[in-house]
Each structure stands twice: as C-alpha cells, then as structure tokens.
Amino acid sequence: MTIERDVENFLVTRVKRIGAECFKWTAPGVRGVPDRLVIYAGRIWFVELQQPGKKPRMNQVMMHKRLARQGFKVNIVDSKIAASEFVEEVKSWKQNSEGTSNTP
C-alpha cells in the first residue's frame, strides 16, 4: 500500500529530475499550509500531499482558499500517477512560456 511519504519521495525525485526545486514548506504558527513549494522557471506551485484517496483536512481546505484569493492554485497529489501528471504540467508550463518574460 502506498503511503503519503512514498508519494512525496516520488514527487521530489521527479521534480528535481527536471531541474526544479521542491522545498518542504513549514510555517510556524500557521496550520494547513501546503506540504511543498515547487519552483521552476520563474514560477511557484503549491503542492498538498495526501494519502491515496484521502481528502485535505478542513484547515488545509481553508488555507487553499486563502491562497486562491491571492491568485494561487494548490495542487493535490495523492498518488504517483498524480505526481507524474503534476510534473508534466510543470514541464509544459516552461515549454509554453519559453521566449516570454516570467516577470510582471
């Protein structure tokens, strides 16, 4: 059975393989922040890791809404397949943005 740690390790390996950064995010005193920040080609993605089939807890959902109000999407990754799909999304964003400025 796959556990959250297995999915996380898989994600980190795949993200680093494409040359991106994958930082563990902790925010002392703030509950529900996403587990990982992925930084690649001038962009940041928030990633919430879950056990396969599990849903985010209420404090995580509330934080996702707070981040959404600031214009950010939180990507839920609960399997190795979902991790692979996320990495493909990150890679395709860079390919689609080549030749354009990444700064506002």
XYZ file of C-alpha atoms in Angstrom:
104
model
C 0.000 0.000 0.000
C 1.295 3.453 -0.923
C 1.564 5.967 1.881
C 1.906 9.745 1.717
C 5.666 9.576 2.325
C 6.096 7.299 -0.726
C 4.168 9.750 -2.896
C 6.194 12.655 -1.510
C 9.537 10.957 -2.167
C 8.428 10.101 -5.702
C 7.317 13.698 -6.319
C 10.565 15.197 -5.003
C 12.661 12.866 -7.175
C 10.648 13.650 -10.312
C 10.634 17.401 -9.696
C 14.395 17.503 -9.142
C 14.919 15.388 -12.267
C 13.533 18.221 -14.438
C 15.776 20.772 -12.702
C 13.163 22.320 -10.434
C 13.335 22.972 -6.705
C 10.964 21.178 -4.335
C 11.074 22.688 -0.864
C 9.285 21.399 2.204
C 7.131 24.246 3.498
C 6.640 24.835 7.179
C 5.125 27.978 8.603
C 5.432 28.056 12.386
C 2.177 29.119 13.969
C 0.178 28.691 10.746
C -1.786 25.486 10.252
C -2.765 23.927 6.967
C -0.063 25.253 4.643
C 0.645 23.003 1.642
C 3.446 20.464 2.079
C 5.715 21.516 -0.784
C 6.703 24.533 -2.845
C 7.872 23.728 -6.362
C 9.916 26.462 -8.016
C 10.721 26.284 -11.705
C 11.378 28.771 -14.483
C 10.211 31.803 -12.531
C 7.015 30.270 -11.185
C 5.881 28.749 -7.867
C 3.441 25.863 -7.415
C 1.941 24.812 -4.090
C 1.554 21.071 -3.559
C -0.590 19.341 -0.943
C 0.327 15.689 -0.491
C -2.310 13.234 0.659
C -2.576 9.514 1.172
C -4.217 7.900 -1.846
C -7.941 8.628 -1.793
C -7.778 10.939 1.237
C -9.140 14.469 1.184
C -7.452 17.550 2.692
C -8.394 18.402 6.283
C -10.582 21.436 6.967
C -7.637 23.667 7.986
C -5.892 22.696 4.725
C -9.011 23.497 2.681
C -9.247 26.894 4.375
C -5.588 27.627 3.569
C -6.135 26.551 -0.050
C -8.963 29.106 -0.224
C -6.729 31.802 1.274
C -4.072 31.084 -1.327
C -6.689 31.039 -4.093
C -7.768 34.554 -3.075
C -4.164 35.605 -3.683
C -4.216 34.020 -7.147
C -2.547 30.694 -6.365
C -3.738 27.156 -7.017
C -2.871 24.338 -4.635
C -2.213 21.071 -6.458
C -3.434 17.978 -4.622
C -1.135 14.995 -5.199
C -2.288 11.679 -3.732
C -0.572 9.081 -5.928
C 2.497 8.502 -8.054
C 0.308 8.917 -11.127
C -0.902 12.308 -9.853
C 2.726 13.267 -9.105
C 3.771 12.363 -12.651
C 0.869 14.362 -14.098
C 1.815 17.353 -11.957
C 5.444 17.213 -13.122
C 4.254 17.086 -16.738
C 2.147 20.207 -16.050
C 5.214 21.987 -14.653
C 7.344 20.949 -17.625
C 4.697 22.009 -20.137
C 4.370 25.416 -18.485
C 8.063 26.071 -19.087
C 7.840 24.868 -22.686
C 4.806 27.093 -23.301
C 6.472 30.123 -21.686
C 9.835 29.945 -23.482
C 10.592 33.205 -25.166
C 8.358 35.222 -22.856
C 9.212 37.140 -19.754
C 8.437 35.465 -16.417
C 8.314 38.755 -14.575
C 5.271 41.017 -14.282
